GROMACS .gro file of C-alpha atoms in nm:
model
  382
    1UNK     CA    1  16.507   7.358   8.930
    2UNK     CA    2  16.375   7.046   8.750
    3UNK     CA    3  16.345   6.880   9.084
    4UNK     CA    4  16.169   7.126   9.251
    5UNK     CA    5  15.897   7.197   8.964
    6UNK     CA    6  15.883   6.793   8.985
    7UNK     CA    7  15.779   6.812   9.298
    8UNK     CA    8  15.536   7.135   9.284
    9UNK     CA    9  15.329   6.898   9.027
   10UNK     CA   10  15.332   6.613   9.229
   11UNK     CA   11  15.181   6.837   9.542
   12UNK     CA   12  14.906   6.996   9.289
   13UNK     CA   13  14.842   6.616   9.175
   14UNK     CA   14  14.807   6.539   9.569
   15UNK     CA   15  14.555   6.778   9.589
   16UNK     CA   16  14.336   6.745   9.327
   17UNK     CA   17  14.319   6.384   9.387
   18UNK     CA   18  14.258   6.339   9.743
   19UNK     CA   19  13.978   6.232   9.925
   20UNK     CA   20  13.809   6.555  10.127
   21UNK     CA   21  13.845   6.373  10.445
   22UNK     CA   22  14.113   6.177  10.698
   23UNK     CA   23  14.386   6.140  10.419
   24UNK     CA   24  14.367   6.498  10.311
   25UNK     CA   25  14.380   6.653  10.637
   26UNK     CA   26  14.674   6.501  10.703
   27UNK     CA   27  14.844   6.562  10.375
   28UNK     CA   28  14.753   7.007  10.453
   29UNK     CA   29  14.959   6.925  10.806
   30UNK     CA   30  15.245   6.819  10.643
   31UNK     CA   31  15.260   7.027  10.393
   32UNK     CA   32  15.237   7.307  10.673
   33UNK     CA   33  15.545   7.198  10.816
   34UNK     CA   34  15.698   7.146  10.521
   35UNK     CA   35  15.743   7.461  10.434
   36UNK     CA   36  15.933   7.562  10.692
   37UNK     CA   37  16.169   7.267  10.695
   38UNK     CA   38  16.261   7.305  10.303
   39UNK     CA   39  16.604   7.103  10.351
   40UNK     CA   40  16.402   6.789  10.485
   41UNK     CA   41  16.327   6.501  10.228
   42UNK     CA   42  15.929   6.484  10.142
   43UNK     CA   43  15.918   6.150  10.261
   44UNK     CA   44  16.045   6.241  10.558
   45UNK     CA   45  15.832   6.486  10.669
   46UNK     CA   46  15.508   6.299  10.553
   47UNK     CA   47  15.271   6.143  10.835
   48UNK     CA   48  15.373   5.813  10.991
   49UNK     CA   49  15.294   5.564  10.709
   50UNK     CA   50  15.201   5.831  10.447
   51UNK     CA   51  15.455   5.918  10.169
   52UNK     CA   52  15.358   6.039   9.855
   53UNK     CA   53  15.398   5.725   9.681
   54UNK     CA   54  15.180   5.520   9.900
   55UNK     CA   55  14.953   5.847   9.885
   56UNK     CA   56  14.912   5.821   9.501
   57UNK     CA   57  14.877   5.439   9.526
   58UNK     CA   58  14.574   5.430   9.751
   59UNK     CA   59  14.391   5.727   9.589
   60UNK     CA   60  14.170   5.606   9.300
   61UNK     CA   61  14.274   5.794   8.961
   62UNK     CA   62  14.027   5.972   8.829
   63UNK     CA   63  14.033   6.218   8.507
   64UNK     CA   64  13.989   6.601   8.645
   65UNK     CA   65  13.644   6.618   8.481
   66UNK     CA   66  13.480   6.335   8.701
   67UNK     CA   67  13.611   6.542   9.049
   68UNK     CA   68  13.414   6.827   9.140
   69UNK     CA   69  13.550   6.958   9.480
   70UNK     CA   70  13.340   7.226   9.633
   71UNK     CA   71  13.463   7.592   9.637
   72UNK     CA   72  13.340   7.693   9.994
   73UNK     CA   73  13.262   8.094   9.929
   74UNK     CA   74  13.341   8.139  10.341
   75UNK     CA   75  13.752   7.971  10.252
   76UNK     CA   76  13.754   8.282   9.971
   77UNK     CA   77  13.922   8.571  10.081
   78UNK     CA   78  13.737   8.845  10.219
   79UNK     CA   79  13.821   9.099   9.939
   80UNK     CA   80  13.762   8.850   9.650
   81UNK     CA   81  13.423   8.827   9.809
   82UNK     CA   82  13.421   9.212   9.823
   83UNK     CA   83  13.505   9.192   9.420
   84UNK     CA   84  13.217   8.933   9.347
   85UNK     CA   85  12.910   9.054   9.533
   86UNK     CA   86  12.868   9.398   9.271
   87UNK     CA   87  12.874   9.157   8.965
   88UNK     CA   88  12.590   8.963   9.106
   89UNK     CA   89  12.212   9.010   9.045
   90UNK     CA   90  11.985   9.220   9.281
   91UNK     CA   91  11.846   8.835   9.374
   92UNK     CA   92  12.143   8.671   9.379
   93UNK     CA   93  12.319   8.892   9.585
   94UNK     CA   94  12.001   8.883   9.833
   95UNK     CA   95  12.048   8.485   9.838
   96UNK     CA   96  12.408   8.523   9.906
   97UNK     CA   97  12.307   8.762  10.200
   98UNK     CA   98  12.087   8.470  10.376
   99UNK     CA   99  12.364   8.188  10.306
  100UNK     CA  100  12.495   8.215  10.668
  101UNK     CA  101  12.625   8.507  10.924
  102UNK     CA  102  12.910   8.592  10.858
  103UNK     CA  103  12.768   8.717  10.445
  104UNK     CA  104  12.457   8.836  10.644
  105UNK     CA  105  12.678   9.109  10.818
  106UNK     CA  106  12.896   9.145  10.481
  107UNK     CA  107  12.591   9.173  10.240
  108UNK     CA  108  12.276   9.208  10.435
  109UNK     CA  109  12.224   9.587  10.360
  110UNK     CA  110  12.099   9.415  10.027
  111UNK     CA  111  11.798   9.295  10.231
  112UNK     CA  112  11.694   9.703  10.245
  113UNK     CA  113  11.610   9.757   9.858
  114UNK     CA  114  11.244   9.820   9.834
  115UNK     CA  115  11.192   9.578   9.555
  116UNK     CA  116  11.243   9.314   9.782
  117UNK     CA  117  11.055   9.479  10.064
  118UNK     CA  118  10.694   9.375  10.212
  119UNK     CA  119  10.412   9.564  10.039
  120UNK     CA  120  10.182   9.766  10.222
  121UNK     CA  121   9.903   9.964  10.169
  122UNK     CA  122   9.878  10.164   9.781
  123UNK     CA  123   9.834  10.485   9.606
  124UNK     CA  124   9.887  10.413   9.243
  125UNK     CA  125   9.729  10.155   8.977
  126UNK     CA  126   9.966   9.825   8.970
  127UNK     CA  127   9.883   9.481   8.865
  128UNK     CA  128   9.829   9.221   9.147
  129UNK     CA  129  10.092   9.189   9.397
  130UNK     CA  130  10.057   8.805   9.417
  131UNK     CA  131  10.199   8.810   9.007
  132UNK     CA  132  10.560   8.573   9.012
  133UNK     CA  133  10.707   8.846   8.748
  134UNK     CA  134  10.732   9.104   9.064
  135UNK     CA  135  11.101   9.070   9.185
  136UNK     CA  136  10.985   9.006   9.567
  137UNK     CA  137  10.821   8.688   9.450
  138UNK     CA  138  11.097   8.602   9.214
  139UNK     CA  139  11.287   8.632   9.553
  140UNK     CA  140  11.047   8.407   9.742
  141UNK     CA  141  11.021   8.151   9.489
  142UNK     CA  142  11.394   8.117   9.531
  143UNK     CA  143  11.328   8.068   9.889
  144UNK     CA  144  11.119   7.794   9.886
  145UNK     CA  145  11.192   7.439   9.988
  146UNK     CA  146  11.077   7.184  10.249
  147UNK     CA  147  11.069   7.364  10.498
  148UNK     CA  148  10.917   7.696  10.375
  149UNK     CA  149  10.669   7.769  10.075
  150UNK     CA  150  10.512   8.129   9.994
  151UNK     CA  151  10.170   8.266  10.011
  152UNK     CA  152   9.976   8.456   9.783
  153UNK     CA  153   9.727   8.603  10.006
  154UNK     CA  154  10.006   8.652  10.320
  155UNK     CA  155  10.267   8.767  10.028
  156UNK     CA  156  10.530   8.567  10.279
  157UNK     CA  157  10.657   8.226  10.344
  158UNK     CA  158  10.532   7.978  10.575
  159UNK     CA  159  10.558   7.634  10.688
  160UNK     CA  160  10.389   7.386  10.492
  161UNK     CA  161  10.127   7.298  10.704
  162UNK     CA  162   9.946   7.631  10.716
  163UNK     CA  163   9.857   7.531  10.345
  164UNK     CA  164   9.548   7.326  10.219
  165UNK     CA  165   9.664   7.265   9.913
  166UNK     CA  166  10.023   7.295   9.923
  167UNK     CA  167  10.056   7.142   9.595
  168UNK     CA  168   9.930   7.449   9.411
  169UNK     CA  169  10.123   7.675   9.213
  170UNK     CA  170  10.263   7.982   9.377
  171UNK     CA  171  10.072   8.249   9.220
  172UNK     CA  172   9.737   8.071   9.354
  173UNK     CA  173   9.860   7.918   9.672
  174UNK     CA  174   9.704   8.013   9.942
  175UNK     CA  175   9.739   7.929  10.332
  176UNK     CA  176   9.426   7.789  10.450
  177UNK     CA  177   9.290   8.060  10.644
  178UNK     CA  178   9.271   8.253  10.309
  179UNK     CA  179   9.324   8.549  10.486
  180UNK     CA  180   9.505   8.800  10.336
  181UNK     CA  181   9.623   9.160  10.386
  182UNK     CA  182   9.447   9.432  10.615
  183UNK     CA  183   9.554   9.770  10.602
  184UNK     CA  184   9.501   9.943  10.924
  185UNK     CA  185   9.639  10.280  10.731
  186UNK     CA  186   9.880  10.337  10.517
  187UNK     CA  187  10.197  10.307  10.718
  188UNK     CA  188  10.057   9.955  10.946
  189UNK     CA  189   9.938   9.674  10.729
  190UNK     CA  190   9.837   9.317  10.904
  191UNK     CA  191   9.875   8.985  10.784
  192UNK     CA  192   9.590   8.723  11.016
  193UNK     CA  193   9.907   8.559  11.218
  194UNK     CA  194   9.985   8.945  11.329
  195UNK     CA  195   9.640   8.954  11.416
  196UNK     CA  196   9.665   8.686  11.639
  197UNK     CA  197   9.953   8.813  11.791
  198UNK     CA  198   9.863   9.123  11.843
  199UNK     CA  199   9.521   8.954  12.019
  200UNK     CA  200   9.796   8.752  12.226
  201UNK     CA  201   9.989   9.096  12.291
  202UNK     CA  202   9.655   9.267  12.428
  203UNK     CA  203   9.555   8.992  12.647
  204UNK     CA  204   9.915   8.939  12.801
  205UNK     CA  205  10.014   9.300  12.817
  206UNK     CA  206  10.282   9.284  12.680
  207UNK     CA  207  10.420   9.247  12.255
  208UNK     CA  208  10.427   8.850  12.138
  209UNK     CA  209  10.823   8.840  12.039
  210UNK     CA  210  10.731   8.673  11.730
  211UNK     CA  211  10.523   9.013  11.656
  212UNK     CA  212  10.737   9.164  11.388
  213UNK     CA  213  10.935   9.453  11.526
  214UNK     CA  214  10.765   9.736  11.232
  215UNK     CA  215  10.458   9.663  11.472
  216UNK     CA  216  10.593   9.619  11.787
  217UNK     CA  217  10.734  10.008  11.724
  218UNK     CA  218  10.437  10.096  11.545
  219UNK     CA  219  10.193  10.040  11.877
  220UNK     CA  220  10.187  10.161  12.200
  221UNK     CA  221  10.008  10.039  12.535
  222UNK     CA  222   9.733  10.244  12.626
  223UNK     CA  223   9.378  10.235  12.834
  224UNK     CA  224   9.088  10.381  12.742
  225UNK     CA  225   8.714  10.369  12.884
  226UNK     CA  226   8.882  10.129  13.113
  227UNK     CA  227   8.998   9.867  12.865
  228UNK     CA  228   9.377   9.804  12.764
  229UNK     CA  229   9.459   9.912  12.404
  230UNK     CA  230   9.688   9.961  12.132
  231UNK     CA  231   9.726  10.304  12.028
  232UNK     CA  232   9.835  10.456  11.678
  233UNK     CA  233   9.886  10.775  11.535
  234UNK     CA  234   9.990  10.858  11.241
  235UNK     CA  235   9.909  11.148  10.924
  236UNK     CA  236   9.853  11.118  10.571
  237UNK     CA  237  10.031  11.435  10.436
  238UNK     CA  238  10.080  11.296  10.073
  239UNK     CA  239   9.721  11.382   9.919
  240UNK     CA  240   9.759  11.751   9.762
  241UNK     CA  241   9.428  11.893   9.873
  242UNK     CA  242   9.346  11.691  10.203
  243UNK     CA  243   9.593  11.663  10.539
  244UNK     CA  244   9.473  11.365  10.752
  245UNK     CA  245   9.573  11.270  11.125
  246UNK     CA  246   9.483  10.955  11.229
  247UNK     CA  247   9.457  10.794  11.580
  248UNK     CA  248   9.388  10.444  11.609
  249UNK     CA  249   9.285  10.193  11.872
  250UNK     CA  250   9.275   9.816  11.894
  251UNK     CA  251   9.081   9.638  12.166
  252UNK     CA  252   9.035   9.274  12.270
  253UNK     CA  253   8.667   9.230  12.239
  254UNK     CA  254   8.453   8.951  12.368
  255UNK     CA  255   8.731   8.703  12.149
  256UNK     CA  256   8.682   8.998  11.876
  257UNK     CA  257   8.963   9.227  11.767
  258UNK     CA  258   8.807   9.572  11.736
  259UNK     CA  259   8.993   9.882  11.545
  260UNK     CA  260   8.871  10.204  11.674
  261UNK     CA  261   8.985  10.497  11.410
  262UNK     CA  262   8.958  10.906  11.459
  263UNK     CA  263   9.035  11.108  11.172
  264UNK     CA  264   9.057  11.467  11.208
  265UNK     CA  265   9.065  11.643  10.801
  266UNK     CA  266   9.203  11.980  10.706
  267UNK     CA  267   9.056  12.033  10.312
  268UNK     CA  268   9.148  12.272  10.082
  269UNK     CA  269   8.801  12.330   9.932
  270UNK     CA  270   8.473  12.346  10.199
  271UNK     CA  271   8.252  12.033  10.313
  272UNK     CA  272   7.915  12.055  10.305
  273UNK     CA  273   7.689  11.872  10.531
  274UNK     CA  274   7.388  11.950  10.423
  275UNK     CA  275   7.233  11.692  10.170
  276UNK     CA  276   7.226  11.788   9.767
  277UNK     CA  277   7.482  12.108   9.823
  278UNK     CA  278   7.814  12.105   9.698
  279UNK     CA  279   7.851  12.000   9.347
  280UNK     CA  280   8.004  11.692   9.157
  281UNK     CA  281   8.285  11.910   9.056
  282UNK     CA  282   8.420  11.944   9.439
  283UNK     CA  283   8.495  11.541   9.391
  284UNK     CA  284   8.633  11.567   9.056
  285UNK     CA  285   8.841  11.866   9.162
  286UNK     CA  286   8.974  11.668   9.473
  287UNK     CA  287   9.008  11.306   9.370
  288UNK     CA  288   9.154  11.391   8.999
  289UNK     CA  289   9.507  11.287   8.997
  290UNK     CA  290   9.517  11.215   9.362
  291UNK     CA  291   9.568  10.844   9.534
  292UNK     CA  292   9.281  10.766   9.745
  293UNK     CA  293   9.278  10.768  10.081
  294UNK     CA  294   9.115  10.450  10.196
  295UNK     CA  295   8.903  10.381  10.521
  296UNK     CA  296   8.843   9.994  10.392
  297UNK     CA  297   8.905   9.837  10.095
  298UNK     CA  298   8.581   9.963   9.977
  299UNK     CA  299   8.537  10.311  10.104
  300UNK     CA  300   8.806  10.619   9.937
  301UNK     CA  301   8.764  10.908  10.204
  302UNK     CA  302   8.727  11.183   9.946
  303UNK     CA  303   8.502  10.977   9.777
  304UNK     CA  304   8.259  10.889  10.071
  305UNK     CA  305   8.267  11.285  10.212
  306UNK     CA  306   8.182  11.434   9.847
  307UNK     CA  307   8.038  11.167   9.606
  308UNK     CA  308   7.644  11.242   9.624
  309UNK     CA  309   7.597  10.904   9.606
  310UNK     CA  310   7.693  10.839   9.995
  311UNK     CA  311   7.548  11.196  10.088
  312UNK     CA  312   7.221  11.049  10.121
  313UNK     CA  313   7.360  10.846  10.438
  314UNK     CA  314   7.409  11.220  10.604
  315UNK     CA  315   7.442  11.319  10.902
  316UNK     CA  316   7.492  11.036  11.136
  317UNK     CA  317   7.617  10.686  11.101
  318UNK     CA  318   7.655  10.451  10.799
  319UNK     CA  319   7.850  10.109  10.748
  320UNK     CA  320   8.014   9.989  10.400
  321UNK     CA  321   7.812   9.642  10.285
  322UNK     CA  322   8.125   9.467  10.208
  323UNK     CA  323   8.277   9.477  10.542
  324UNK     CA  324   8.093   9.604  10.787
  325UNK     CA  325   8.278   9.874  10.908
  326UNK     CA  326   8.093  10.174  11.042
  327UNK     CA  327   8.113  10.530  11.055
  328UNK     CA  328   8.007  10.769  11.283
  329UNK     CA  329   7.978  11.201  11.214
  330UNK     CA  330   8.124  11.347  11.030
  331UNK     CA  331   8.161  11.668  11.217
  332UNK     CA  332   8.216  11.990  11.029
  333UNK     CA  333   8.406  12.285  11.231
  334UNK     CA  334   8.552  12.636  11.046
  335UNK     CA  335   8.282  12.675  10.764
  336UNK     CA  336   8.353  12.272  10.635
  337UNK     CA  337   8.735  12.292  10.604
  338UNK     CA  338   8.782  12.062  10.924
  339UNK     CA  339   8.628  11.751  10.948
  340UNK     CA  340   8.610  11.542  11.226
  341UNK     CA  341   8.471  11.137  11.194
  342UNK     CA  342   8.494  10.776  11.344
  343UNK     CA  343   8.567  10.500  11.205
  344UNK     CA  344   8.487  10.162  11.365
  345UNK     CA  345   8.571   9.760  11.189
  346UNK     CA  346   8.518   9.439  11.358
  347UNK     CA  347   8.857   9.244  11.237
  348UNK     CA  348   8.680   8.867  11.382
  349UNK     CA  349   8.819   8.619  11.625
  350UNK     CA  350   9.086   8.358  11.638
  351UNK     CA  351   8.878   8.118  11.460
  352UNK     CA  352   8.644   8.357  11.225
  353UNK     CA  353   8.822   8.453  10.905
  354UNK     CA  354   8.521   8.584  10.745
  355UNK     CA  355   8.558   8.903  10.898
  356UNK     CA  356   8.920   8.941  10.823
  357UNK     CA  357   8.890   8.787  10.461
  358UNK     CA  358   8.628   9.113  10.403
  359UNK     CA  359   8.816   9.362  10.508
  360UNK     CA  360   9.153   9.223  10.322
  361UNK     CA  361   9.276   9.399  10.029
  362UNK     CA  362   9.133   9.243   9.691
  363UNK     CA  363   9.409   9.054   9.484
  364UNK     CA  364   9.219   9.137   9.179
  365UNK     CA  365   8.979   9.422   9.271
  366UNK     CA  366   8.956   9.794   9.171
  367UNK     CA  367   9.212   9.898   9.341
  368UNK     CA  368   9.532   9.719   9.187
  369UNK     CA  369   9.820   9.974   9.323
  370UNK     CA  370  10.168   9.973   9.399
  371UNK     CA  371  10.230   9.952   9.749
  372UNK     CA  372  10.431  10.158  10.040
  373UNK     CA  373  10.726   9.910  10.164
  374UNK     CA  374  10.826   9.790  10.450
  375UNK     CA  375  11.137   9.611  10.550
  376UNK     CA  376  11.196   9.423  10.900
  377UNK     CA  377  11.075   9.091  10.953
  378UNK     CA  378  10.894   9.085  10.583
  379UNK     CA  379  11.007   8.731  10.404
  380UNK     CA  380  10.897   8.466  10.678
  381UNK     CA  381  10.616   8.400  10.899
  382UNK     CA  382  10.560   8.073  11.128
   0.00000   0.00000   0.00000
């Protein structure tokens, strides 16, 4: 017994002390077939030229607090992983989730919470999305290295040559397009390299792979008036006094991405066309305790059909100052309870980010919300 608890220390001195290459490889061998072969001497049994003495003479001594020997979480066993990933945090267990495959498939689920999903377009009052205390950019931040650094206007990562100023601090950083978020509605938000994919999808005929698949599902191919298009439809059902379908197309015009929106309103309370009737109340009584329903950054649906304020722009056409887009109708059917309008914005070419920059969500405007999520290809974009 003395003998044999001799030699178990001498192995576990072996092992702490050897090198992690050549010489330790060959000392796991034979201790592989020495377990099998317990009546063999140790020397024996060790690789040609190895014994355990000559082992311990050519391996440097060191005290166990100068070697740090990595513990490779993929040699753990798969249940002790199982045991550790529920005592980590949200983020760490989200890191441990991109470390490599074979975690991916064991944690990735993790990758589904919605505070680590994209924002998209809001309904209630929030502070700026772009803020490093939110636990998506606390995620991102983590994220970063060479390679990859995040955006405050794309809310993603890219590589660091989309940035001007790459030196800047997160929260400010910007790529150098400046671009920013456009919500199309409020299921199908943009960032400008989906833009230009989607301009690269309509010209080809077919989705740009690198299109992120929430948008690839989210469009269809269509034609209309003889031109290919995109083609959305979607409702807004969440808004307790107004139910909103919404069909959307995007053309490729003249080097100009064009969104081409019909909404078709059933309201609770009648519209009335004609200018000066219908009181203030109607908008209090609709919009109080409601999330707006926006056409633009700028222009709240409710808002533009019963503030008196846009009235005067009645009956045909009008376009918001900020962005340009323009309206056409509305159309009133079954004594003002169905609405009918279009809704027309010039998102700019490959090279004009003005247009795009206007009709981006403000960082820091009046509408700071909390945002719908959306989770697919949401952390990267090259």
């Amino acid at each position: 017994m003395p003998a044999m608890k001799q030699n178990n220390n001498t192995h576990s001195r072996i092992r702490r002390l050897l090198p992690h290459f050549g010489v330790r490889a060959k000392y796991a061998t034979w201790r592989r077939q020495r377990t099998g072969q317990s009546g063999a001497s140790t020397d024996s049994l060790a690789p040609s030229g190895l014994s355990t003495e000559k082992i311990e003479e050519q391996t440097p001594v060191h005290s166990l607090s100068e070697i740090h020997h990595p513990i490779l979480l993929l040699d753990l066993p798969f249940d002790i992983l199982v045991a550790i990933f529920p005592l980590l945090s949200l983020l760490s267990q989200a890191c441990l989730a991109l470390t490599c495959k074979r975690l991916y498939t064991l944690c990735g689920h993790i990758l589904k919470d919605n505070s680590l999903a994209w924002p998209r377009m809001g309904r209630t009052y929030e502070p700026p999305l772009s803020q490093p205390e939110l636990l998506r950019n606390q995620f991102l931040l983590r994220l970063e290295n060479d390679r990859w650094l995040y955006c405050s206007g794309c809310l993603k990562l890219h590589p660091p040559r989309r940035f001007g100023f790459p030196s800047d601090s997160p929260e400010h950083r910007q790529c150098r397009y400046h671009s920013g978020v456009v919500d199309l509605c409020p299921c199908l938000s943009l960032t400008f390299f989906d833009r230009l994919r989607l301009e690269e999808s309509l010209r080809e005929g077919a989705f740009d792979t690198s299109l992120p698949l929430t948008i690839r599902r989210a469009f269809e191919f269509s034609v209309s008036s003889g031109k290919r298009c995109l083609m959305h439809r979607c409702s807004i059902t969440y808004h307790a006094h107004a139910l909103v379908y919404m069909t959307m197309m995007v053309f490729l015009d003249v080097q100009r991405l064009e969104v081409q929106k019909t909404y078709r309103l059933h309201l609770s309370r009648p519209w009335r066309a004609r200018v000066g009737v219908g009181p203030r109340s109607d908008l209090i009584f609709l919009s109080k305790g409601m999330e707006p329903i926006l056409l633009c950054p700028h222009f709240d649906l409710i808002n533009f059909l019963y503030n008196p304020r846009y009235r005067a722009l009645e009956p045909n056409n009008c376009a918001c100052s900020s962005c340009n887009a323009y309206i056409a109708g509305p159309e009133s059917k079954n004594g003002g309870r169905y609405i009918i309008f279009h809704w027309r914005q010039n998102l700019g070419g490959p090279t004009d980010t003005a247009h795009w920059s206007s009709s981006s969500r403000s960082k820091y405007g009046t509408y700071r919300r909390s945002w719908y999520l959306e989770h697919g290809d949401i952390y990267f974009d090259a």
